Coordinates of N, CA and C in Angstrom, one line a residue:
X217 N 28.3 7.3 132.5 CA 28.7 8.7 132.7 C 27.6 9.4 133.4
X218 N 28.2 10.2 134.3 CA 27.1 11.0 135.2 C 26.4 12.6 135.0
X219 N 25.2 12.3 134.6 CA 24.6 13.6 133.9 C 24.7 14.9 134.8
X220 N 25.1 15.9 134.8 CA 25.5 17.4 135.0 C 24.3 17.7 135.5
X221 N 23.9 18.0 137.1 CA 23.0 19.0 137.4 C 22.9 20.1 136.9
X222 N 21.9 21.0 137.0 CA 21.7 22.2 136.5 C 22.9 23.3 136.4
X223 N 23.3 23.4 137.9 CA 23.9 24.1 138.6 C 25.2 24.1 137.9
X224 N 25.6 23.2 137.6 CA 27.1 22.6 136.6 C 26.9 23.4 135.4
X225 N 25.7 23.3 134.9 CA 25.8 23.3 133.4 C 25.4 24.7 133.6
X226 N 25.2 25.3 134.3 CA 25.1 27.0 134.2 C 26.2 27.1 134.2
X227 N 27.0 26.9 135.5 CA 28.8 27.2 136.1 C 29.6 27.0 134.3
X228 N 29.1 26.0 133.8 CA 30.4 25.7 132.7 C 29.7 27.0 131.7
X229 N 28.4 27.4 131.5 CA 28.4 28.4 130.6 C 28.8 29.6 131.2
X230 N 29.1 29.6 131.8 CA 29.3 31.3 132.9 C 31.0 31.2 133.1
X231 N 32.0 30.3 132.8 CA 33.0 30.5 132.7 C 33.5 30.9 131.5
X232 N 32.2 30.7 130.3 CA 32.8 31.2 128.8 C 32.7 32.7 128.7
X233 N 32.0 33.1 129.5 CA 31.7 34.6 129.4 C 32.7 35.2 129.3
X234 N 33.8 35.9 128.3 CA 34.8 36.6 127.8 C 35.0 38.0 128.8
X235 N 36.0 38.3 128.8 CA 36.8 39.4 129.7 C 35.7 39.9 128.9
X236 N 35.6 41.4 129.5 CA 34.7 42.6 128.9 C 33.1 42.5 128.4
X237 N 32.9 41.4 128.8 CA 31.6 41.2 127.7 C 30.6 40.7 129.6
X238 N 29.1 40.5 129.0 CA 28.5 40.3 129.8 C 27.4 39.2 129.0
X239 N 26.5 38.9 130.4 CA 25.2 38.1 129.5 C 23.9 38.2 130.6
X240 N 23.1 37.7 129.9 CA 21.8 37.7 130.7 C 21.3 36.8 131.7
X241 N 20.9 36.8 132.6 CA 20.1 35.4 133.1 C 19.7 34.4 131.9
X242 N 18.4 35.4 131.1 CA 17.6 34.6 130.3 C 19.0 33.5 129.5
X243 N 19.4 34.4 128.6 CA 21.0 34.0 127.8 C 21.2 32.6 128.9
X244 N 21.8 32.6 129.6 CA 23.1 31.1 130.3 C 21.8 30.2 130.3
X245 N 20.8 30.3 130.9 CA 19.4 29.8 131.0 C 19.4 29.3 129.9
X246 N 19.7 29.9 128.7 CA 19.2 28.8 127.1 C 20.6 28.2 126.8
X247 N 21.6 29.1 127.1 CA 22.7 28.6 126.6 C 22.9 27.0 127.6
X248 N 22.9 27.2 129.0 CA 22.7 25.8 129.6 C 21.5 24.7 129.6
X249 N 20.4 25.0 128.7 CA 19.6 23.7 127.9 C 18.0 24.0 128.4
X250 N 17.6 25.1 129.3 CA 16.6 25.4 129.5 C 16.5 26.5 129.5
X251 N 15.6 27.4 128.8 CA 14.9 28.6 129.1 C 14.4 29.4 130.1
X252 N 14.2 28.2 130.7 CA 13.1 28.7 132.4 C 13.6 28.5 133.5
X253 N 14.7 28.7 133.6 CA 15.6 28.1 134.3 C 16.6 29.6 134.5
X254 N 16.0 31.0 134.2 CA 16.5 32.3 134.5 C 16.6 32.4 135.9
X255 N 15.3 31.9 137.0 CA 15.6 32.0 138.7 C 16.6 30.9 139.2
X256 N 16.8 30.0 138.2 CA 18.0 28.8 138.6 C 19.0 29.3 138.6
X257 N 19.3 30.1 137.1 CA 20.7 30.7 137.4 C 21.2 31.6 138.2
X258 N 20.4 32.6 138.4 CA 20.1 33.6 139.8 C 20.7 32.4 141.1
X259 N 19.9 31.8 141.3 CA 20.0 31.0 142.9 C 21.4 30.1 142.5
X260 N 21.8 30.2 140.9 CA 23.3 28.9 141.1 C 24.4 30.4 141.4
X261 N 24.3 31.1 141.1 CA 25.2 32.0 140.7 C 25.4 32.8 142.2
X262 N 24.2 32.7 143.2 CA 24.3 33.3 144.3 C 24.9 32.3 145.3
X263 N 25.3 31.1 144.9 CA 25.6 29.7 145.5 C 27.1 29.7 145.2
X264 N 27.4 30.5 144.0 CA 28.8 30.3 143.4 C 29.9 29.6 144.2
X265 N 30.2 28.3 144.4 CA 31.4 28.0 145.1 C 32.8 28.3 144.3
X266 N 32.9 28.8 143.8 CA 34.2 29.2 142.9 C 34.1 30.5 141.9
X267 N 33.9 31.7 143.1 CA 33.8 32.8 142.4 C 34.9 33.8 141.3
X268 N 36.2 32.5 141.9 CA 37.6 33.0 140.9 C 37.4 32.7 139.2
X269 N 37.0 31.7 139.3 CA 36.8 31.1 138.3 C 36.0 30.6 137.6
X270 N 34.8 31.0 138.1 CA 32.9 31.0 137.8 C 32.6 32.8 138.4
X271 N 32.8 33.6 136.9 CA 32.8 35.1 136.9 C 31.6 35.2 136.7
X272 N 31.0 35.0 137.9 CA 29.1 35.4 137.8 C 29.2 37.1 137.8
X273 N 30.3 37.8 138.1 CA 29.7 39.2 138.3 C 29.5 39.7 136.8
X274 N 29.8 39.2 135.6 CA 29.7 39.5 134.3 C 27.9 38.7 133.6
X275 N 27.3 38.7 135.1 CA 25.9 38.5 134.3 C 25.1 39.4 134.7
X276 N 23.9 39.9 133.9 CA 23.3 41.1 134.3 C 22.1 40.7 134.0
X277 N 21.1 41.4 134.1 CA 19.7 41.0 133.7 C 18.9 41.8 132.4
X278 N 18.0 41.5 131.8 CA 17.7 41.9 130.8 C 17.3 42.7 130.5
X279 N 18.0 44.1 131.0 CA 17.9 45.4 131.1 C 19.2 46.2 130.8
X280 N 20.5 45.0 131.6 CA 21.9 45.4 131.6 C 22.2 46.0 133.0
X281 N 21.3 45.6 133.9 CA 21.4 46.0 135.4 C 21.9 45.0 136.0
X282 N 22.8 45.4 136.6 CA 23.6 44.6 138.0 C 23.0 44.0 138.9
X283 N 22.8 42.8 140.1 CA 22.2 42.0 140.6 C 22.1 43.4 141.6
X284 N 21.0 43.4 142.5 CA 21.3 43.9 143.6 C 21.7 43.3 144.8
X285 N 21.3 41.7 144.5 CA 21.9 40.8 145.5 C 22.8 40.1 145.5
X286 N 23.9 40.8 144.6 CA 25.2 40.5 144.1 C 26.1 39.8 145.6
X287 N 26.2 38.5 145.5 CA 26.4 37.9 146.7 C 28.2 38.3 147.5
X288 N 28.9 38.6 146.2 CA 30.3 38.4 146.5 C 30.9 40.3 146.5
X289 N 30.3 41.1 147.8 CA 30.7 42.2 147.7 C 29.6 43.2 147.9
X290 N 28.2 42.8 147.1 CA 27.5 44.3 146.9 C 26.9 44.3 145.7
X291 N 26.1 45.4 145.1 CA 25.8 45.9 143.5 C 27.1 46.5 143.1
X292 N 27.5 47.3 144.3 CA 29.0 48.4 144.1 C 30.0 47.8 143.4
X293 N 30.5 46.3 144.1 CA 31.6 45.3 143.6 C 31.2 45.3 142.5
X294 N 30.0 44.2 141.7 CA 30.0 44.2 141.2 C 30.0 44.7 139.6
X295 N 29.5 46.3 140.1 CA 30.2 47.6 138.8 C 31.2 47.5 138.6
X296 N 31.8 47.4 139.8 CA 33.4 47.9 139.9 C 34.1 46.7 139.1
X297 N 34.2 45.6 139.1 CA 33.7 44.4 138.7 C 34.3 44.7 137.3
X298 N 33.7 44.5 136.5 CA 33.1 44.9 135.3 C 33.3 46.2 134.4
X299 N 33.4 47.2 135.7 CA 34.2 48.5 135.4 C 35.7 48.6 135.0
X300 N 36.0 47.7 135.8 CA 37.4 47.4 135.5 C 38.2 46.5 134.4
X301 N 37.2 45.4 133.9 CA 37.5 45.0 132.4 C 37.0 45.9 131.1
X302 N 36.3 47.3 131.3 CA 36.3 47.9 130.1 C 34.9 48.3 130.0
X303 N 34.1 47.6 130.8 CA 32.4 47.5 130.6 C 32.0 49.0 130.9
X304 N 31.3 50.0 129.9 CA 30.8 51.1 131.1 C 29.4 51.3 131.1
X305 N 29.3 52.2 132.4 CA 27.8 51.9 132.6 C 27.3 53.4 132.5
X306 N 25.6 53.3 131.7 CA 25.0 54.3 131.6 C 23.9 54.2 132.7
X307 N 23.3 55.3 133.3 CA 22.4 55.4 134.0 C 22.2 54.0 135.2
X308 N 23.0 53.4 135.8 CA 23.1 52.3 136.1 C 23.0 51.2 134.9
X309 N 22.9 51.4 134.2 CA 23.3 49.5 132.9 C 24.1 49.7 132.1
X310 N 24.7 48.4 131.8 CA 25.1 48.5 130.9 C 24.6 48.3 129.5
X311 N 25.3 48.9 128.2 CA 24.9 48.8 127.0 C 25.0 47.5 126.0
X312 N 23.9 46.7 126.8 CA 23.8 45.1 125.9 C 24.6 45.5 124.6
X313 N 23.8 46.6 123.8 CA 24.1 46.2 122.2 C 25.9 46.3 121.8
X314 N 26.5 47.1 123.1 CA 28.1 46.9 122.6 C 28.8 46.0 123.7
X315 N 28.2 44.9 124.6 CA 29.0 44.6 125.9 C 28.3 43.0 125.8
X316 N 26.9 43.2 125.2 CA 26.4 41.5 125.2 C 27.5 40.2 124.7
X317 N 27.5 39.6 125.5 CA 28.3 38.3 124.9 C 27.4 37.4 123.9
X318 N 27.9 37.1 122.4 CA 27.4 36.2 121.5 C 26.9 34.9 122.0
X319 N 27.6 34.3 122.9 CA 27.1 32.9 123.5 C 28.1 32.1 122.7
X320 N 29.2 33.0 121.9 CA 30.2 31.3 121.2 C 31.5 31.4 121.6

């Protein structure tokens, strides 16, 4: 059996990310088996070959701030993004404590 590059194992956690909900770098980074591995997911996520269905716009950083180098559209898209499943945003972020995704 052939072991899952990094990149994989971010993509399969970043498909679980639930309509409406969002997650962190840090978050997919542990949830995919390394902690330090928050600029990996950044650089997998900006790589995204299958943006339909690897919804990187529902990751934020640990503030609840939008990429600014949001690859597919903008920072704009991706509010809008996210705006449009239900997420809202204060002061530019969103509100981890009611939009964070559990990780299950």
């Amino acid at each position: 059996m052939m072991m899952k590059n990094s990149f994989e194992l971010i993509y399969d956690v970043v498909r679980r990310i639930p309509y409406g909900k969002v997650a962190t770098y840090g978050q997919i980074a542990m949830l995919a088996g390394n902690p330090h591995w928050s600029r990996v997911v950044g650089y997998a996520l900006h790589v995204n070959p299958d943006p339909e269905h690897i919804p990187c716009f529902r990751v934020v950083n640990r503030y609840g701030e939008p990429s600014s180098a949001f690859a597919f559209g903008g920072v704009n898209e991706q509010i809008t993004l996210l705006q449009n499943e239900g997420v809202e945003f204060i002061d530019g972020r969103v509100d981890l404590s009611k939009y964070l995704w559990d990780g299950r």
